[in-house]
Amino acid sequence: SLVIRGEKDEQAVLCSKDKTYDMKIADTSNMLLFIPGCKTPEELNADQASCDIIHSQVAGFSNNYWELRRCRPKLKKLRKLLMEDPYEGPDSRKDQTLTSSKYTTEDLLSLIQASEEEILHQLHVIDACKIEGYWRVLEFDYEMKLLNHVTQLIDSESWSLSKVPLRTCLEELGSLEPREMIEHILLSYGRKYIDDAGEVYFEMHEDKICRAIAQMLLQNAVKFNLSEFQEVWQQSVPEGMTARLDQLKGLALVDKTSRPETIFLLKVEDLPEDNQERFNSLFSIREKWTEVDITPYIQDLCAEKQTVGALLTKYARSSMQNGVKVYNSRRPIS
Amino acid sequence: EAAFLIRSEGAGGLAQWVLVELQGEVVPRQSGGLAGSLLGDLHYTCKGVPVLIVGHHILYGKVVQLEKPFAVLVKQGAGEPGPAGPHTHYTVTALIKTKLLFKTRPKPIITHVPKKV
């Protein structure tokens, strides 16, 4: 079956099990009559016998109909809802108050304008987990605390980053943090696999770990001197990992025009979901963008089979600057 | 809030309806509604061309397979919206994959042409 979802202040969408569609009313000046049981010429040909009059009734008529167009699921609200009450760990006193806003899968299905599969997929992407039946995201500091436990253990045990044993992590860290949280952080930052002996291991995601540490450093100031940042960042990541700027796509932006060069936090998930609003927001942050710089901040806007190039053609105007192609707004930004 | 669309429970699949599309409006001959009145006669020529006779007009049309088929929805049980209340349901009653499009100008049928004397 299909579901129409939306609150009173939202535009309705129709969802199948795994897709989302915008619903619009289409008007026509023609009159559309619906006739049940009306036969087409092919159907009458097949039925040679009858030469009788068939009495049919017009069931109804209309000047308009609902049209569906496949659209991106509206998932920004999901993160917003879950960030109302991020999980800060078992010691936090917050969870014990009754006023916390928490959401079950059912709650999310009735509030988020997306199909069930799209919602569940997004929950996985944002590393949400179910705690006592409610979907939660971890508060960033708590998440870093968990990650730090794991990376320190990897270091002290001299494990290979691609072979981190679940069992030992739970044994060593189980007294510090809930076992579910230890397993959750390993799942969030690593790829789970089972070896021939049936033991569970994790191959840690170097890029994702470096990226999280960068966020931790960058969120404490408006901007950083780029070279200083790179030095501190490399020193902060686990032994054996290489911190690289390309790990920060969609998270931070480098300003090459300032002297010295600087870097600042800019998270794509903090930007508007609507195409035009997203471009307005980006152009008010920076007047001219190269394709390389802007791509991570508009990639998620691409519809099925749409390219970043097509989006840029539609929402931006290009020009050359110092021999490089740059994009700016089509209209003046206030 | 959510409204659900459910395939109707009918024996042997969904009914197939046909859409008839007319340019302009159909108005009743006398004042009063359209309900219960005869619209007209639908014929097909031996070549499968639909012909509609409405009043004293004749319209020629064509059979069009819809690129985007329609689903006919019937609203059921619109209860008060609320967290505990029943959700609105729409039942898919029929599918429409074919339409008979009449967009040529209706021709009046003249049954008696006086002879020139």
Coordinates of C-alpha atoms in Angstrom, one line a residue:
Chain A
S1 CA 0.0 0.0 0.0
L2 CA 0.9 3.6 -0.3
V3 CA 0.9 6.4 2.3
I4 CA 0.4 10.1 2.0
R5 CA 2.5 11.9 4.6
G6 CA 2.7 15.4 5.8
E7 CA 1.8 17.8 8.5
K8 CA -0.5 20.7 8.1
D9 CA 2.3 23.1 7.2
E10 CA 4.0 20.8 4.8
Q11 CA 3.3 19.9 1.1
A12 CA 1.9 16.4 0.8
V13 CA 4.1 13.6 -0.4
L14 CA 3.1 10.0 -1.4
C15 CA 5.4 7.2 -0.3
S16 CA 5.7 3.6 -1.4
K17 CA 7.8 1.2 0.5
D18 CA 11.0 2.7 -0.8
K19 CA 10.3 5.8 -2.8
T20 CA 8.9 9.3 -2.2
Y21 CA 6.8 11.4 -4.6
D22 CA 5.8 15.0 -4.6
M23 CA 2.0 15.4 -5.0
K24 CA 0.6 18.2 -7.1
I25 CA -2.9 19.0 -8.3
A26 CA -3.0 19.3 -12.1
D27 CA -5.7 21.3 -13.7
T28 CA -7.1 20.8 -17.1
S29 CA -9.7 22.8 -19.0
N30 CA -10.9 19.6 -20.5
M31 CA -13.6 17.5 -18.8
L32 CA -12.5 14.1 -17.7
L33 CA -15.3 11.5 -17.4
F34 CA -14.7 8.1 -15.8
I35 CA -16.6 5.2 -17.1
P36 CA -16.5 1.9 -15.4
G37 CA -16.8 -1.1 -17.6
C38 CA -16.5 0.9 -20.8
K39 CA -15.0 -1.3 -23.5
T40 CA -12.2 -0.4 -25.9
P41 CA -12.4 -1.4 -29.6
E42 CA -10.1 -4.3 -29.0
E43 CA -12.2 -5.7 -26.2
L44 CA -15.4 -5.4 -28.3
N45 CA -13.7 -7.2 -31.3
A46 CA -12.8 -10.1 -29.1
D47 CA -16.4 -10.4 -28.0
Q48 CA -18.0 -11.1 -31.4
A49 CA -21.3 -12.3 -30.1
S50 CA -23.0 -9.1 -28.8
C51 CA -24.6 -6.5 -30.9
D52 CA -26.6 -5.2 -28.0
I53 CA -26.5 -1.8 -26.5
I54 CA -24.3 -1.7 -23.4
H55 CA -25.6 0.7 -20.8
S56 CA -22.8 2.3 -19.0
Q57 CA -22.8 4.9 -16.4
V58 CA -20.5 7.8 -16.0
A59 CA -19.2 7.3 -12.5
G60 CA -18.0 10.9 -12.2
F61 CA -16.1 13.6 -13.8
S62 CA -13.3 16.0 -12.9
N63 CA -11.3 19.0 -14.0
N64 CA -8.2 18.1 -12.0
Y65 CA -6.2 15.2 -10.8
W66 CA -3.2 14.5 -8.5
E67 CA 0.1 14.1 -10.3
L68 CA 3.1 12.4 -8.8
R69 CA 6.7 13.2 -9.4
R70 CA 9.5 11.3 -7.8
C71 CA 11.4 13.4 -5.4
R72 CA 14.2 13.3 -2.9
P73 CA 13.0 12.1 0.5
K74 CA 12.7 15.0 3.0
L75 CA 15.1 13.7 5.6
K76 CA 16.5 16.8 7.1
K77 CA 13.7 16.8 9.6
L78 CA 14.9 13.3 10.8
R79 CA 18.2 14.6 12.0
K80 CA 16.5 17.7 13.5
L81 CA 14.1 15.6 15.5
L82 CA 16.8 13.3 16.8
M83 CA 19.1 16.2 17.7
E84 CA 16.4 17.5 20.0
D85 CA 17.6 15.0 22.6
P86 CA 20.9 13.4 21.7
Y87 CA 22.1 10.5 23.9
E88 CA 24.8 11.7 26.3
G89 CA 25.6 8.3 27.9
P90 CA 24.1 6.3 30.7
D91 CA 25.4 8.7 33.4
S92 CA 23.5 11.6 32.0
R93 CA 20.7 12.7 34.2
K94 CA 18.7 14.1 31.2
D95 CA 17.2 10.8 30.2
Q96 CA 15.5 10.4 33.5
T97 CA 13.4 13.4 33.1
L98 CA 10.0 12.9 31.5
T99 CA 10.1 15.9 29.2
S100 CA 12.7 14.5 26.8
S101 CA 11.4 14.1 23.2
K102 CA 12.1 10.7 21.9
Y103 CA 10.9 8.9 18.8
T104 CA 10.1 5.4 18.0
T105 CA 10.1 4.0 14.4
E106 CA 6.3 4.5 14.3
D107 CA 6.7 8.1 15.4
L108 CA 9.2 8.8 12.7
L109 CA 7.0 7.1 10.0
S110 CA 4.2 9.5 10.8
L111 CA 6.4 12.7 11.0
I112 CA 9.0 12.3 8.2
Q113 CA 8.0 12.8 4.6
A114 CA 9.8 9.8 3.2
S115 CA 9.3 6.1 2.6
E116 CA 10.1 3.6 5.3
E117 CA 13.1 2.2 3.6
E118 CA 14.5 5.7 2.9
I119 CA 14.0 6.6 6.6
L120 CA 15.7 3.4 7.9
H121 CA 18.6 3.9 5.5
Q122 CA 19.1 7.5 6.7
L123 CA 19.0 6.3 10.3
H124 CA 21.9 4.0 9.4
V125 CA 23.8 6.8 7.5
I126 CA 23.6 9.2 10.5
D127 CA 24.7 6.3 12.9
A128 CA 21.5 6.4 14.9
C129 CA 20.9 3.6 17.3
K130 CA 17.9 2.2 19.2
I131 CA 18.0 2.7 22.9
E132 CA 15.1 1.4 24.9
G133 CA 13.0 1.3 21.8
Y134 CA 13.7 4.9 20.8
W135 CA 16.0 6.1 17.9
R136 CA 18.8 8.2 19.3
V137 CA 21.9 9.9 17.9
L138 CA 24.8 10.3 20.1
E139 CA 25.8 13.6 21.5
F140 CA 29.1 14.5 19.7
D141 CA 31.2 14.7 22.8
Y142 CA 30.0 11.3 24.1
E143 CA 30.6 9.9 20.6
M144 CA 34.2 11.1 20.7
K145 CA 34.6 9.8 24.2
L146 CA 33.6 6.3 23.0
L147 CA 35.8 6.6 19.9
N148 CA 38.7 7.6 22.0
H149 CA 38.3 4.5 24.3
V150 CA 38.5 2.4 21.2
T151 CA 41.4 4.1 19.5
Q152 CA 43.4 4.1 22.7
L153 CA 42.8 0.4 23.2
I154 CA 43.9 -0.2 19.6
D155 CA 47.0 1.7 20.3
S156 CA 47.8 0.0 23.6
E157 CA 47.1 -3.5 22.2
S158 CA 49.0 -2.7 19.0
W159 CA 46.2 -4.1 16.9
S160 CA 46.1 -3.7 13.2
L161 CA 43.5 -1.1 12.2
S162 CA 41.9 -3.6 10.0
K163 CA 41.6 -6.3 12.6
V164 CA 40.0 -5.0 15.8
P165 CA 38.4 -7.8 17.8
L166 CA 35.0 -7.2 19.2
R167 CA 35.3 -9.6 22.1
T168 CA 38.4 -8.0 23.5
C169 CA 36.9 -4.5 23.2
L170 CA 33.9 -5.5 25.1
E171 CA 36.0 -7.2 27.8
E172 CA 38.4 -4.3 28.2
L173 CA 35.9 -1.4 27.8
G174 CA 32.8 -3.0 29.2
S175 CA 33.4 -1.6 32.7
L176 CA 33.7 1.9 31.3
E177 CA 30.7 2.1 29.0
P178 CA 27.6 0.0 28.1
R179 CA 28.5 -2.9 25.8
E180 CA 25.8 -1.8 23.3
M181 CA 27.6 1.6 23.0
I182 CA 31.0 0.0 22.5
E183 CA 29.6 -2.2 19.8
H184 CA 27.7 0.7 18.3
I185 CA 30.8 2.9 18.0
L186 CA 32.7 0.0 16.3
L187 CA 29.8 -0.4 13.9
S188 CA 29.7 3.3 13.2
Y189 CA 33.4 3.7 12.5
G190 CA 34.3 0.3 11.2
R191 CA 33.2 -2.5 8.9
K192 CA 32.2 -5.7 10.7
Y193 CA 33.4 -9.0 9.5
I194 CA 33.7 -12.6 10.8
D195 CA 36.9 -14.6 10.3
D196 CA 37.1 -18.3 9.6
A197 CA 37.1 -19.1 13.3
G198 CA 33.8 -17.3 13.8
E199 CA 35.3 -14.3 15.6
V200 CA 33.9 -10.9 15.0
Y201 CA 36.4 -8.2 13.9
F202 CA 36.2 -4.6 12.6
E203 CA 38.1 -3.0 9.8
M204 CA 38.3 0.6 11.0
H205 CA 37.4 3.5 8.6
E206 CA 40.5 5.6 8.6
D207 CA 38.7 8.5 6.7
K208 CA 35.7 8.6 9.0
I209 CA 37.8 8.6 12.1
C210 CA 40.1 11.4 10.8
R211 CA 37.0 13.3 9.8
A212 CA 35.4 13.1 13.2
I213 CA 38.6 14.3 14.9
A214 CA 38.8 17.2 12.5
Q215 CA 35.2 18.2 13.4
M216 CA 36.1 18.0 17.1
L217 CA 39.0 20.4 16.5
L218 CA 37.2 22.8 14.2
Q219 CA 34.0 23.2 16.2
N220 CA 35.8 25.2 18.9
A221 CA 36.6 28.3 16.8
V222 CA 35.3 30.3 13.9
K223 CA 38.3 29.5 11.7
F224 CA 41.8 28.2 11.9
N225 CA 45.1 28.9 10.3
L226 CA 45.2 26.1 7.8
S227 CA 48.8 24.9 8.3
E228 CA 48.5 25.0 12.1
F229 CA 45.3 23.1 11.9
Q230 CA 46.8 20.4 9.7
E231 CA 49.7 19.9 12.1
V232 CA 47.4 19.6 15.2
W233 CA 45.0 17.3 13.3
Q234 CA 47.7 14.9 12.2
Q235 CA 49.0 14.7 15.8
S236 CA 45.5 14.0 17.0
V237 CA 44.6 11.1 14.8
P238 CA 45.5 7.5 15.8
E239 CA 48.9 6.1 15.1
G240 CA 49.1 4.8 11.6
M241 CA 46.4 7.0 10.1
T242 CA 47.0 9.9 7.7
A243 CA 44.9 13.0 7.9
R244 CA 44.1 14.4 4.5
L245 CA 42.1 17.4 3.5
D246 CA 40.0 15.4 1.0
Q247 CA 38.5 13.6 4.0
L248 CA 36.8 16.8 5.0
K249 CA 34.5 17.2 2.0
G250 CA 31.1 18.5 3.1
L251 CA 32.4 19.2 6.6
A252 CA 35.0 22.0 6.2
L253 CA 36.0 24.6 3.7
V254 CA 39.4 26.0 3.0
D255 CA 39.7 29.7 2.2
K256 CA 42.6 30.0 -0.2
T257 CA 42.2 33.8 -0.7
S258 CA 43.0 34.7 2.9
R259 CA 46.7 35.2 3.9
P260 CA 47.5 32.9 5.7
E261 CA 45.1 30.3 4.3
T262 CA 42.4 29.4 6.7
I263 CA 39.9 26.5 7.3
F264 CA 36.5 26.6 8.9
L265 CA 33.6 24.2 9.7
L266 CA 30.8 24.1 7.2
K267 CA 28.6 21.1 7.5
V268 CA 26.4 20.2 4.5
E269 CA 23.7 18.8 6.9
D270 CA 23.3 22.3 8.4
L271 CA 22.4 23.8 5.1
P272 CA 18.8 24.2 3.7
E273 CA 17.2 21.2 2.0
D274 CA 15.5 23.1 -0.8
N275 CA 17.6 23.5 -3.9
Q276 CA 17.2 27.3 -4.4
E277 CA 17.6 28.0 -0.7
R278 CA 20.8 25.8 -0.6
F279 CA 22.4 27.7 -3.4
N280 CA 21.4 31.1 -1.9
S281 CA 23.0 30.0 1.4
L282 CA 26.2 28.8 -0.3
F283 CA 26.5 32.0 -2.3
S284 CA 26.0 34.1 0.7
I285 CA 28.9 32.3 2.4
R286 CA 31.1 32.7 -0.6
E287 CA 30.5 34.7 -3.7
K288 CA 32.3 32.5 -6.2
W289 CA 32.9 28.8 -6.0
T290 CA 34.9 26.3 -8.1
E291 CA 33.2 23.1 -9.1
V292 CA 35.5 21.1 -6.9
D293 CA 34.7 23.2 -3.8
I294 CA 30.9 23.3 -4.3
T295 CA 30.3 19.7 -5.4
P296 CA 30.3 18.2 -1.8
Y297 CA 27.7 20.8 -0.8
I298 CA 25.2 20.1 -3.6
Q299 CA 25.8 16.5 -4.4
D300 CA 22.9 15.4 -2.2
L301 CA 20.5 17.6 -4.2
C302 CA 20.9 15.6 -7.3
A303 CA 17.7 13.8 -8.3
E304 CA 17.8 10.4 -9.9
K305 CA 20.1 10.6 -13.0
Q306 CA 20.8 14.3 -12.4
T307 CA 24.4 15.5 -12.4
V308 CA 26.1 18.2 -10.4
G309 CA 26.8 19.9 -13.7
A310 CA 23.1 20.1 -14.5
L311 CA 22.3 21.6 -11.1
L312 CA 25.0 24.2 -11.6
T313 CA 23.7 25.1 -15.0
K314 CA 20.2 25.6 -13.5
Y315 CA 21.1 27.5 -10.3
A316 CA 24.3 29.2 -11.0
R317 CA 26.1 31.3 -13.5
S318 CA 29.7 30.6 -14.6
S319 CA 32.6 32.8 -15.3
M320 CA 36.4 32.6 -15.6
Q321 CA 38.6 33.9 -12.8
N322 CA 42.4 33.6 -13.1
G323 CA 42.0 30.9 -15.7
V324 CA 39.7 28.8 -13.5
K325 CA 36.0 28.3 -14.0
V326 CA 33.9 29.7 -11.1
Y327 CA 30.2 29.7 -10.3
N328 CA 28.2 32.5 -8.7
S329 CA 24.6 33.3 -8.0
R330 CA 22.2 34.0 -10.8
R331 CA 20.6 36.8 -8.8
P332 CA 21.8 39.3 -6.3
I333 CA 22.1 37.9 -2.8
S334 CA 21.0 40.2 -0.1
Chain B
E1 CA -0.3 12.8 9.8
A2 CA -0.7 10.0 7.3
A3 CA -3.3 8.9 4.9
F4 CA -3.2 5.4 3.5
L5 CA -3.9 4.1 0.0
I6 CA -5.0 0.5 -0.1
R7 CA -5.8 -1.8 -3.0
S8 CA -9.5 -2.6 -2.8
E9 CA -10.4 -6.2 -1.9
G10 CA -12.1 -7.4 -5.0
A11 CA -12.1 -10.8 -6.6
G12 CA -9.8 -11.0 -9.5
G13 CA -7.8 -7.9 -9.4
L14 CA -8.5 -4.2 -9.9
A15 CA -11.3 -3.0 -12.2
Q16 CA -10.2 -1.2 -15.4
W17 CA -12.1 1.9 -16.2
V18 CA -11.9 4.1 -19.2
L19 CA -11.5 7.9 -19.3
V20 CA -13.4 10.0 -21.8
E21 CA -11.8 13.4 -22.3
L22 CA -13.9 16.2 -23.8
Q23 CA -12.9 19.7 -24.7
G24 CA -15.0 22.2 -23.0
E25 CA -18.0 21.5 -20.8
V26 CA -20.9 19.2 -20.8
V27 CA -24.1 21.1 -19.7
P28 CA -27.5 19.7 -19.1
R29 CA -30.2 20.5 -21.7
Q30 CA -32.6 21.6 -19.0
S31 CA -31.7 23.3 -15.8
G32 CA -31.0 20.7 -13.2
G33 CA -28.0 18.5 -12.6
L34 CA -26.2 16.1 -14.9
A35 CA -26.8 13.1 -12.6
G36 CA -29.2 10.6 -14.1
S37 CA -29.3 12.2 -17.5
L38 CA -28.2 10.5 -20.7
L39 CA -24.9 11.8 -21.9
G40 CA -24.9 10.3 -25.3
D41 CA -24.1 7.2 -27.5
L42 CA -20.6 5.9 -27.9
H43 CA -19.8 3.9 -31.1
Y44 CA -16.6 2.6 -32.6
T45 CA -16.1 2.5 -36.4
C46 CA -14.7 -0.7 -37.9
K47 CA -11.3 0.9 -37.8
G48 CA -11.7 1.4 -34.0
V49 CA -12.2 5.1 -34.1
P50 CA -14.5 6.2 -31.2
V51 CA -17.5 8.2 -32.2
L52 CA -19.6 10.1 -29.6
I53 CA -23.1 11.4 -30.3
V54 CA -24.2 14.0 -27.7
G55 CA -27.5 15.7 -28.3
H56 CA -27.5 16.5 -32.0
H57 CA -23.7 16.7 -32.2
I58 CA -21.2 14.1 -33.4
L59 CA -17.7 14.0 -32.2
Y60 CA -14.8 11.9 -33.6
G61 CA -12.0 10.9 -31.2
K62 CA -9.2 8.6 -30.8
V63 CA -8.1 5.8 -28.4
V64 CA -5.0 6.8 -26.4
Q65 CA -3.0 4.5 -24.2
L66 CA -2.1 6.6 -21.2
E67 CA 1.7 7.1 -20.7
K68 CA 0.9 7.6 -17.0
P69 CA -2.1 5.6 -16.0
F70 CA -4.5 6.9 -13.4
A71 CA -5.7 5.3 -10.2
V72 CA -9.2 6.0 -9.0
L73 CA -9.3 6.7 -5.2
V74 CA -12.3 6.6 -3.0
K75 CA -12.0 8.3 0.4
Q76 CA -13.1 6.2 3.4
G77 CA -13.7 6.8 7.0
A78 CA -12.4 10.4 7.3
G79 CA -12.3 10.4 11.1
E80 CA -11.1 13.3 13.2
P81 CA -7.3 13.5 12.7
G82 CA -5.4 12.8 15.9
P83 CA -2.8 10.6 17.4
A84 CA -5.3 8.0 18.6
G85 CA -7.9 8.6 15.9
P86 CA -8.2 6.5 12.8
H87 CA -6.1 7.5 9.8
T88 CA -7.8 8.5 6.6
H89 CA -7.9 5.7 4.1
Y90 CA -8.2 5.9 0.3
T91 CA -9.1 2.8 -1.5
V92 CA -7.8 2.2 -5.0
T93 CA -11.0 1.3 -6.7
A94 CA -9.9 1.1 -10.3
L95 CA -7.1 1.8 -12.8
I96 CA -7.4 3.8 -16.0
K97 CA -5.0 2.9 -18.7
T98 CA -6.9 4.1 -21.7
K99 CA -8.7 7.3 -22.6
L100 CA -11.0 8.2 -25.4
L101 CA -9.9 11.7 -26.4
F102 CA -12.4 13.9 -28.2
K103 CA -10.7 17.1 -29.2
T104 CA -12.2 17.8 -32.6
R105 CA -14.9 20.4 -33.0
P106 CA -18.4 18.7 -32.6
K107 CA -20.3 18.6 -35.8
P108 CA -24.0 19.2 -35.8
I109 CA -26.0 16.3 -37.3
I110 CA -28.4 17.7 -39.8
T111 CA -31.2 15.1 -40.4
H112 CA -33.3 17.1 -42.9
V113 CA -31.8 19.1 -45.7
P114 CA -34.5 21.0 -47.5
K115 CA -34.1 20.5 -51.3
K116 CA -33.6 23.6 -53.4
V117 CA -36.5 24.1 -55.5

